[in-house]
Amino acid sequence: MLPQKKPQYELLGVQNPEKEQFIKFIQFDHLDIKGIIFLISPLGTCILLQILGFSYLIQFISTVLHISIITIIFATCILDQILRHDDGTKEMKKIAISIEEGAEGFFKAQYGTIVNLSLIFALLIFLVYWQKGTGELEKDEIPVGGLVIGLLEGGSFLFGAFCSGFAGFAGMWVSIKANSRVASAARSCYNTAIQLAFRGGYFAAVINIALAIFGISVLFLIIYFYCYLTITDTQKLNEQIDKIPLLLIGYGFGASFVAMFAQLGGGIYTKAADVGADLIGKIENDIPEDDPRNPAVIADLVGDNVGDCAGQSADLFESITAEILSAMILGATLTHEANLHINYKVTFMLFPLVVHCLDIISSTIGMYFVRTQPGIPTKYIEDPLCIMKKGYRIAMIIGFFGFFFICHHCLNPLQHKDAWLYFGMCGLIGIAVSYLFIEVTQYYTDYHYEPVKRIAQASKTGHATNIIAGLSVGMESTGIPILIISVGVLGAYYLGEQSGIKNHQGELIGGLFGTAIATMGMFCTGVYILSMAAFGPIVDNAGGIVEMSGCDEQVRQITDRLDAVGNVTKANAKGYSVGSASLASFLLFRAFIDEVNFLSPTKKILDIDITQPEIFISGLIGACTVFVFSSWAMRAVGNAAQDVIKEVRRQFRENEGILQGTAQPNYKQCVEIVTKAGLREMIKPGLLSVLTPLVLGITLRAINVVRMQELLPAKAICAFLMFSTCTGILQALFLNNAGGAWDNSKKYIETGELGGKGSDAHKAAVTGDTVGDPCKDTAGPSIHILIKLYSTITIVMVPLFVD
């Protein structure tokens, strides 16, 4: 039994919790404005639901849902503050409108294709579950048959796809609205410029988190109320609620599906334009970056929004969704096996949602500490990264204490009084892992440190030595992060076991949930880190607008300083995303096994023998697909960049006045080229990622007709997931860090070092930068989506792999 607590309704001054008396109490003529505000607050809502007799689960998840809605409202207030600022001169507005038109045009065309593909896969999911049925769901007499679960999984897939698409649109829209305002603010106040850029990033990030919480909470409530209406036995209902998270995985698959195509299409667009603009502008014609004479410059600026904003926002949304769902599944499995009280089932299962509410609070407070001296600096421009790190430290401190607080209130079963402390330490490991990942990524990609300077020095001797040095840095950069992940996973697993939670056989089972807690610890300041990531493309666009509108050199110096740091924050966020993807994929792998065991009528997966040829070969195929996927993504950028280069050369050749500054380039032609290329080239690698595990599983089902080994297809898919995850983590780290280091070695030279802009070293660094562009902004970010997409699609399609 749970300890008796003081009734919460006493906080409202109600001594008798009878519904009739409470209804009389809340009549508006008995309440002042403070009472009304309290009733509609998350705490007031929770107390109201308790008094009206709703279950603890409904109180809990309704409160979380309430917080997500309030967060969305607060985010719109932040957006309104951004939009109230001046959007610049007439020339700035003209450039911003061109960027907006190009970005929105590509977004509409891209998401039209994604919608069509999503509808096809939703139908496929429905048919698979409708025909297969639901295994133990029917056996345990839960009223969710094949038709209902097919509708549920297909519908949740579409809902997840919609939310992921909306997150991408929100990230892109705020960027195209904030860029001209940041550029305008840079003329008069450095503090305003950095705050506008960061708050634009905050809006994109917090909308991601709030939408993830909102979507999962709504789906959970829908499924719960369906069961509540069809199961009359309350005890039976309480026994089965831990199966609900398994029914939500379609939401995660929908988010991953959209994120994959959004990141691929946007990444191909942005890097094709960027590579074409840099090679033609800086190397062939010695014109500066973002020079208005370059016909590809608008396409390059548009690419920052559709790739680094829309694609990245969809990517981050699916990362958060995958982490929440995998942790919910593990929490539900733990409480089921340990036979914990229904209230602890609720708190363990919904704990990830509470962590992200903490994330919103801590990061929002940290946002208000991003500030510096007002006005234009005359002697020294304070490092923007140091300014943002002040707020990050505040958010981390709040997240640290808040995490232990919610562990004490949510993960504190009576039978295991110290469990919350051990789980809190697991979260501390996650916080440390996220911090170390950011520091290591900064070391390998920031030009203040030796690895990037080493690449810059190599540029003095030519293009080839620059490439060799960059490859070396990228490969080396995989070592320390893998050690951090290894220590983090082992430490969290061992601490989780120390919680003392056991199953019916007396075995310690808290280890895996400990790793889930560590993953959530990484996200307790996630909004802040993702705000820093979205800061990058906003200031990049602002710098382009300043250059094209002919602002003073002093203004360009400010935006250049912001842009250089923006490259670092984007690289940091990519490292953070790889780290969180590593832990989330580990959890999703366990969730896949739980789903197989859940749906398998007799046999369970207890171990996997990789010496069995079918299983070993499946693992090899999983590792191979990561390289093939990377190849196709990078080839797509190369093909599109060639088309851009040919078009720019044609314009320069046919109209000499463009380079002389007396004629206007045809910007729209380059925008059209990269738009068509992005839409065309994203299909092939995207379908590879979606179809490979399905084709492999179906093939192994056919082979198993002869082999007759129980769960052989499911075990082979396990090997596929393990090998592809390990390979994908290494490949993503290598590509992200190598690309970031190449980029900032060019930025280092552009500060005046080693000959500065236009020197031979600078041209070699530009070559390295263009090689690194598809690595860090197309293939690299897409890979950590790939490994989570593999996990979510295999979990959703488990009926194909289980006899």
Short mmCIF file of C-alpha atoms in Angstrom, two decimals, residues 354-691:
data_model
loop_
_atom_site.label_atom_id
_atom_site.label_comp_id
_atom_site.label_asym_id
_atom_site.label_seq_id
_atom_site.Cartn_x
_atom_site.Cartn_y
_atom_site.Cartn_z
CA VAL A 354 8.06 15.00 -16.50
CA VAL A 355 11.78 15.27 -17.29
CA HIS A 356 11.01 17.24 -20.42
CA CYS A 357 8.74 19.55 -18.45
CA LEU A 358 11.76 20.16 -16.22
CA ASP A 359 13.83 20.73 -19.36
CA ILE A 360 11.42 23.45 -20.51
CA ILE A 361 11.53 25.20 -17.13
CA SER A 362 15.32 25.08 -16.64
CA SER A 363 16.12 26.10 -20.22
CA THR A 364 13.59 28.94 -20.16
CA ILE A 365 15.19 30.37 -17.04
CA GLY A 366 18.64 29.95 -18.61
CA MET A 367 17.46 31.84 -21.72
CA TYR A 368 17.03 35.03 -19.69
CA PHE A 369 20.73 34.96 -18.71
CA VAL A 370 21.85 35.28 -22.34
CA ARG A 371 22.85 38.93 -22.33
CA THR A 372 25.83 41.26 -22.56
CA GLN A 373 26.52 44.99 -22.53
CA PRO A 374 24.08 46.99 -24.70
CA GLY A 375 25.26 49.01 -27.67
CA ILE A 376 28.00 48.43 -30.24
CA PRO A 377 31.34 47.21 -28.79
CA THR A 378 34.13 49.65 -29.61
CA LYS A 379 37.18 47.61 -28.59
CA TYR A 380 36.28 44.03 -27.71
CA ILE A 381 33.38 41.87 -28.89
CA GLU A 382 32.50 39.47 -26.08
CA ASP A 383 32.57 35.87 -27.28
CA PRO A 384 28.95 34.87 -28.09
CA LEU A 385 29.67 31.33 -26.98
CA CYS A 386 30.72 32.55 -23.52
CA ILE A 387 27.53 34.61 -23.35
CA MET A 388 25.38 31.58 -24.14
CA LYS A 389 27.33 29.32 -21.80
CA LYS A 390 26.39 31.56 -18.86
CA GLY A 391 22.76 30.67 -19.43
CA TYR A 392 23.67 27.03 -20.06
CA ARG A 393 25.33 26.74 -16.65
CA ILE A 394 22.24 28.19 -14.98
CA ALA A 395 20.01 25.75 -16.85
CA MET A 396 22.30 22.85 -15.93
CA ILE A 397 22.28 23.72 -12.21
CA ILE A 398 18.47 23.94 -12.19
CA GLY A 399 18.26 20.72 -14.18
CA PHE A 400 20.61 18.96 -11.75
CA PHE A 401 18.61 19.73 -8.61
CA GLY A 402 15.28 19.43 -10.40
CA PHE A 403 16.17 15.98 -11.69
CA PHE A 404 16.83 14.65 -8.18
CA PHE A 405 13.62 16.27 -6.98
CA ILE A 406 11.42 14.56 -9.57
CA CYS A 407 13.29 11.26 -9.07
CA HIS A 408 12.39 11.45 -5.38
CA HIS A 409 8.72 12.09 -6.17
CA CYS A 410 8.30 9.73 -9.13
CA LEU A 411 10.79 6.88 -8.68
CA ASN A 412 10.50 6.18 -4.96
CA PRO A 413 8.61 2.90 -4.37
CA LEU A 414 8.12 1.94 -0.71
CA GLN A 415 9.81 -1.44 -1.18
CA HIS A 416 13.00 0.24 -2.47
CA LYS A 417 13.47 3.45 -0.50
CA ASP A 418 16.87 4.36 -1.99
CA ALA A 419 15.96 3.60 -5.61
CA TRP A 420 15.30 7.26 -6.38
CA LEU A 421 18.82 8.20 -5.30
CA TYR A 422 20.46 5.67 -7.59
CA PHE A 423 18.21 6.67 -10.47
CA GLY A 424 19.06 10.32 -9.78
CA MET A 425 22.74 9.45 -10.07
CA CYS A 426 21.96 7.78 -13.41
CA GLY A 427 20.51 11.10 -14.51
CA LEU A 428 23.66 12.83 -13.27
CA ILE A 429 25.66 10.54 -15.56
CA GLY A 430 23.45 11.63 -18.46
CA ILE A 431 24.00 15.31 -17.64
CA ALA A 432 27.76 14.70 -17.51
CA VAL A 433 27.70 12.80 -20.81
CA SER A 434 25.87 15.65 -22.57
CA TYR A 435 28.28 18.24 -21.15
CA LEU A 436 31.36 16.20 -22.10
CA PHE A 437 30.01 15.55 -25.60
CA ILE A 438 29.60 19.28 -26.14
CA GLU A 439 33.09 20.04 -24.81
CA VAL A 440 34.74 17.32 -26.92
CA THR A 441 32.87 18.41 -30.04
CA GLN A 442 33.90 22.01 -29.42
CA TYR A 443 37.53 20.93 -29.01
CA TYR A 444 37.55 19.25 -32.42
CA THR A 445 35.55 21.89 -34.31
CA ASP A 446 36.34 25.30 -32.73
CA TYR A 447 39.24 27.23 -34.26
CA HIS A 448 40.49 28.24 -30.81
CA TYR A 449 41.80 24.69 -30.35
CA GLU A 450 44.65 22.74 -31.90
CA PRO A 451 42.82 20.26 -34.24
CA VAL A 452 41.23 23.02 -36.38
CA LYS A 453 44.44 25.06 -36.39
CA ARG A 454 46.26 21.92 -37.59
CA ILE A 455 43.96 21.75 -40.61
CA ALA A 456 44.49 25.45 -41.27
CA GLN A 457 48.26 24.99 -41.17
CA ALA A 458 47.95 22.09 -43.61
CA SER A 459 46.14 24.45 -46.01
CA LYS A 460 49.39 26.37 -46.52
CA THR A 461 50.80 23.46 -48.52
CA GLY A 462 47.78 22.85 -50.72
CA HIS A 463 44.31 21.43 -51.15
CA ALA A 464 45.28 17.78 -50.73
CA THR A 465 47.04 18.27 -47.39
CA ASN A 466 44.00 20.16 -46.11
CA ILE A 467 41.79 17.17 -46.99
CA ILE A 468 44.20 14.70 -45.39
CA ALA A 469 44.37 16.74 -42.16
CA GLY A 470 40.58 17.04 -42.02
CA LEU A 471 40.09 13.29 -42.47
CA SER A 472 42.61 12.68 -39.70
CA VAL A 473 40.82 15.00 -37.28
CA GLY A 474 37.44 13.44 -38.09
CA MET A 475 38.68 9.90 -37.47
CA GLU A 476 40.46 10.87 -34.26
CA SER A 477 37.34 12.63 -32.98
CA THR A 478 35.45 9.33 -32.68
CA GLY A 479 37.67 7.99 -29.89
CA ILE A 480 36.82 10.09 -26.84
CA PRO A 481 33.04 10.21 -27.51
CA ILE A 482 32.89 6.41 -27.72
CA LEU A 483 34.69 6.14 -24.39
CA ILE A 484 32.24 8.64 -22.89
CA ILE A 485 29.26 6.64 -24.18
CA SER A 486 30.76 3.38 -22.92
CA VAL A 487 31.44 4.66 -19.43
CA GLY A 488 28.02 6.35 -19.35
CA VAL A 489 26.08 3.23 -20.37
CA LEU A 490 27.96 0.95 -17.97
CA GLY A 491 27.80 3.39 -15.08
CA ALA A 492 24.06 4.00 -15.52
CA TYR A 493 23.38 0.27 -15.90
CA TYR A 494 25.24 -0.63 -12.72
CA LEU A 495 23.65 2.20 -10.73
CA GLY A 496 20.23 1.13 -12.00
CA GLU A 497 20.84 -2.37 -10.68
CA GLN A 498 21.80 -0.91 -7.29
CA SER A 499 18.24 0.38 -6.98
CA GLY A 500 17.40 -3.14 -5.79
CA ILE A 501 14.29 -3.59 -7.94
CA LYS A 502 13.82 -7.28 -8.76
CA ASN A 503 11.49 -9.44 -10.82
CA HIS A 504 9.55 -12.52 -9.69
CA GLN A 505 12.66 -14.69 -9.97
CA GLY A 506 14.68 -12.39 -7.69
CA GLU A 507 16.84 -11.01 -10.52
CA LEU A 508 17.92 -7.36 -10.52
CA ILE A 509 16.15 -5.63 -13.40
CA GLY A 510 16.81 -1.90 -12.84
CA GLY A 511 19.91 -1.70 -15.06
CA LEU A 512 18.23 -0.99 -18.37
CA PHE A 513 15.91 1.55 -16.84
CA GLY A 514 19.03 3.18 -15.37
CA THR A 515 20.36 3.71 -18.90
CA ALA A 516 16.97 5.17 -19.84
CA ILE A 517 17.26 7.61 -16.92
CA ALA A 518 20.76 8.58 -18.12
CA THR A 519 19.34 9.32 -21.57
CA MET A 520 16.69 11.52 -19.99
CA GLY A 521 19.41 13.22 -17.94
CA MET A 522 21.01 14.27 -21.21
CA PHE A 523 17.77 15.99 -22.15
CA CYS A 524 17.13 17.90 -18.92
CA THR A 525 18.75 20.92 -20.61
CA GLY A 526 17.86 19.82 -24.14
CA VAL A 527 15.85 22.92 -25.04
CA TYR A 528 18.82 25.14 -24.27
CA ILE A 529 21.27 23.09 -26.32
CA LEU A 530 18.85 22.92 -29.24
CA SER A 531 18.34 26.70 -28.97
CA MET A 532 22.07 27.10 -29.46
CA ALA A 533 21.85 24.84 -32.52
CA ALA A 534 19.06 26.86 -34.14
CA PHE A 535 21.01 30.04 -33.29
CA GLY A 536 23.54 29.04 -35.99
CA PRO A 537 21.46 29.24 -39.18
CA ILE A 538 19.73 32.42 -38.00
CA VAL A 539 23.01 34.33 -37.60
CA ASP A 540 24.34 32.77 -40.82
CA ASN A 541 21.37 34.24 -42.71
CA ALA A 542 21.77 37.54 -40.87
CA GLY A 543 25.39 37.73 -42.02
CA GLY A 544 24.34 37.12 -45.61
CA ILE A 545 21.70 39.86 -45.43
CA VAL A 546 24.25 42.31 -43.98
CA GLU A 547 26.74 41.51 -46.76
CA MET A 548 24.20 41.73 -49.58
CA SER A 549 22.63 44.95 -48.31
CA GLY A 550 25.99 46.74 -48.18
CA CYS A 551 26.18 47.48 -44.45
CA ASP A 552 29.25 48.95 -42.76
CA GLU A 553 32.28 46.77 -42.07
CA GLN A 554 31.67 47.09 -38.33
CA VAL A 555 28.24 45.47 -38.70
CA ARG A 556 29.73 42.67 -40.79
CA GLN A 557 32.36 42.06 -38.10
CA ILE A 558 29.59 41.50 -35.54
CA THR A 559 27.64 39.10 -37.76
CA ASP A 560 30.88 37.29 -38.73
CA ARG A 561 31.62 36.79 -35.04
CA LEU A 562 28.12 35.44 -34.46
CA ASP A 563 28.35 33.23 -37.56
CA ALA A 564 31.67 31.67 -36.49
CA VAL A 565 30.16 30.75 -33.11
CA GLY A 566 27.01 29.56 -34.88
CA ASN A 567 29.13 26.96 -36.68
CA VAL A 568 30.41 25.74 -33.32
CA THR A 569 26.96 25.58 -31.71
CA LYS A 570 25.62 23.65 -34.72
CA ALA A 571 28.54 21.23 -34.43
CA ASN A 572 27.99 20.93 -30.66
CA ALA A 573 24.31 20.13 -31.22
CA LYS A 574 25.23 17.50 -33.79
CA GLY A 575 27.60 15.87 -31.28
CA TYR A 576 24.91 16.08 -28.63
CA SER A 577 22.41 14.52 -31.05
CA VAL A 578 24.77 11.63 -31.82
CA GLY A 579 25.31 11.01 -28.10
CA SER A 580 21.61 11.02 -27.33
CA ALA A 581 20.91 8.91 -30.44
CA SER A 582 23.43 6.34 -29.19
CA LEU A 583 21.69 5.93 -25.85
CA ALA A 584 18.20 6.15 -27.38
CA SER A 585 19.05 3.47 -29.95
CA PHE A 586 20.29 1.22 -27.16
CA LEU A 587 16.94 1.67 -25.41
CA LEU A 588 14.98 1.16 -28.63
CA PHE A 589 16.88 -2.06 -29.26
CA ARG A 590 15.71 -3.33 -25.89
CA ALA A 591 12.20 -2.08 -26.67
CA PHE A 592 12.25 -4.10 -29.92
CA ILE A 593 13.04 -7.25 -27.96
CA ASP A 594 10.26 -6.43 -25.49
CA GLU A 595 7.83 -5.95 -28.39
CA VAL A 596 8.85 -9.30 -29.94
CA ASN A 597 8.41 -11.08 -26.62
CA PHE A 598 5.12 -9.27 -26.13
CA LEU A 599 3.68 -10.44 -29.46
CA SER A 600 5.29 -13.89 -29.62
CA PRO A 601 2.78 -16.49 -28.41
CA THR A 602 5.32 -18.99 -27.01
CA LYS A 603 9.05 -18.42 -27.63
CA LYS A 604 10.91 -15.43 -26.19
CA ILE A 605 14.22 -13.85 -27.21
CA LEU A 606 16.66 -14.47 -24.36
CA ASP A 607 19.95 -14.37 -26.28
CA ILE A 608 21.27 -13.88 -29.81
CA ASP A 609 23.96 -16.11 -31.33
CA ILE A 610 25.86 -14.01 -33.91
CA THR A 611 27.79 -17.10 -35.11
CA GLN A 612 24.58 -18.28 -36.74
CA PRO A 613 25.04 -17.40 -40.46
CA GLU A 614 21.65 -15.71 -41.00
CA ILE A 615 22.17 -13.52 -37.94
CA PHE A 616 25.79 -12.63 -38.79
CA ILE A 617 24.91 -11.75 -42.38
CA SER A 618 22.02 -9.57 -41.20
CA GLY A 619 24.48 -7.68 -39.03
CA LEU A 620 26.83 -7.15 -41.96
CA ILE A 621 23.96 -5.84 -44.06
CA GLY A 622 23.07 -3.41 -41.27
CA ALA A 623 26.62 -2.04 -41.16
CA CYS A 624 26.80 -1.88 -44.96
CA THR A 625 23.61 0.14 -45.33
CA VAL A 626 25.10 2.98 -43.28
CA PHE A 627 27.91 3.38 -45.82
CA VAL A 628 25.66 2.99 -48.85
CA PHE A 629 23.22 5.52 -47.39
CA SER A 630 26.06 8.00 -46.75
CA SER A 631 27.35 7.48 -50.28
CA TRP A 632 23.99 8.18 -51.89
CA ALA A 633 23.40 11.26 -49.74
CA MET A 634 26.81 12.74 -50.62
CA ARG A 635 26.47 11.83 -54.28
CA ALA A 636 23.16 13.69 -54.36
CA VAL A 637 24.88 16.85 -53.08
CA GLY A 638 27.66 16.47 -55.65
CA ASN A 639 25.24 16.03 -58.55
CA ALA A 640 23.15 19.04 -57.56
CA ALA A 641 26.25 21.18 -56.90
CA GLN A 642 27.51 20.47 -60.42
CA ASP A 643 24.26 21.77 -61.85
CA VAL A 644 24.57 24.94 -59.74
CA ILE A 645 28.17 25.49 -60.84
CA LYS A 646 27.26 25.10 -64.52
CA GLU A 647 24.42 27.60 -64.16
CA VAL A 648 26.56 30.20 -62.36
CA ARG A 649 29.33 29.86 -64.94
CA ARG A 650 26.76 30.30 -67.70
CA GLN A 651 25.45 33.51 -66.17
CA PHE A 652 28.95 34.93 -65.70
CA ARG A 653 29.88 33.97 -69.28
CA GLU A 654 26.76 35.36 -70.93
CA ASN A 655 26.52 38.56 -68.85
CA GLU A 656 29.86 40.12 -67.92
CA GLY A 657 28.09 42.91 -66.10
CA ILE A 658 27.22 40.56 -63.21
CA LEU A 659 30.82 40.35 -61.98
CA GLN A 660 31.29 44.06 -62.59
CA GLY A 661 28.28 44.82 -60.40
CA THR A 662 26.34 46.58 -63.13
CA ALA A 663 23.83 43.77 -63.82
CA GLN A 664 21.58 41.73 -61.52
CA PRO A 665 22.10 37.93 -61.45
CA ASN A 666 19.19 35.55 -61.96
CA TYR A 667 18.88 34.21 -58.41
CA LYS A 668 15.66 32.32 -59.10
CA GLN A 669 17.27 29.98 -61.61
CA CYS A 670 19.70 28.59 -59.00
CA VAL A 671 16.86 28.31 -56.49
CA GLU A 672 14.86 26.26 -58.98
CA ILE A 673 17.83 23.99 -59.74
CA VAL A 674 18.49 23.08 -56.11
CA THR A 675 14.77 22.76 -55.36
CA LYS A 676 14.33 20.16 -58.08
CA ALA A 677 17.55 18.41 -57.09
CA GLY A 678 16.63 18.27 -53.41
CA LEU A 679 13.21 16.76 -54.16
CA ARG A 680 14.57 14.31 -56.72
CA GLU A 681 17.64 13.12 -54.86
CA MET A 682 16.09 12.59 -51.40
CA ILE A 683 13.89 9.70 -52.55
CA LYS A 684 16.58 7.08 -53.22
CA PRO A 685 18.48 7.16 -49.86
CA GLY A 686 15.20 7.75 -48.02
CA LEU A 687 13.58 4.62 -49.40
CA LEU A 688 16.78 2.65 -48.73
CA SER A 689 16.48 3.53 -45.04
CA VAL A 690 12.81 2.57 -44.85
CA LEU A 691 12.72 -0.55 -47.02
#
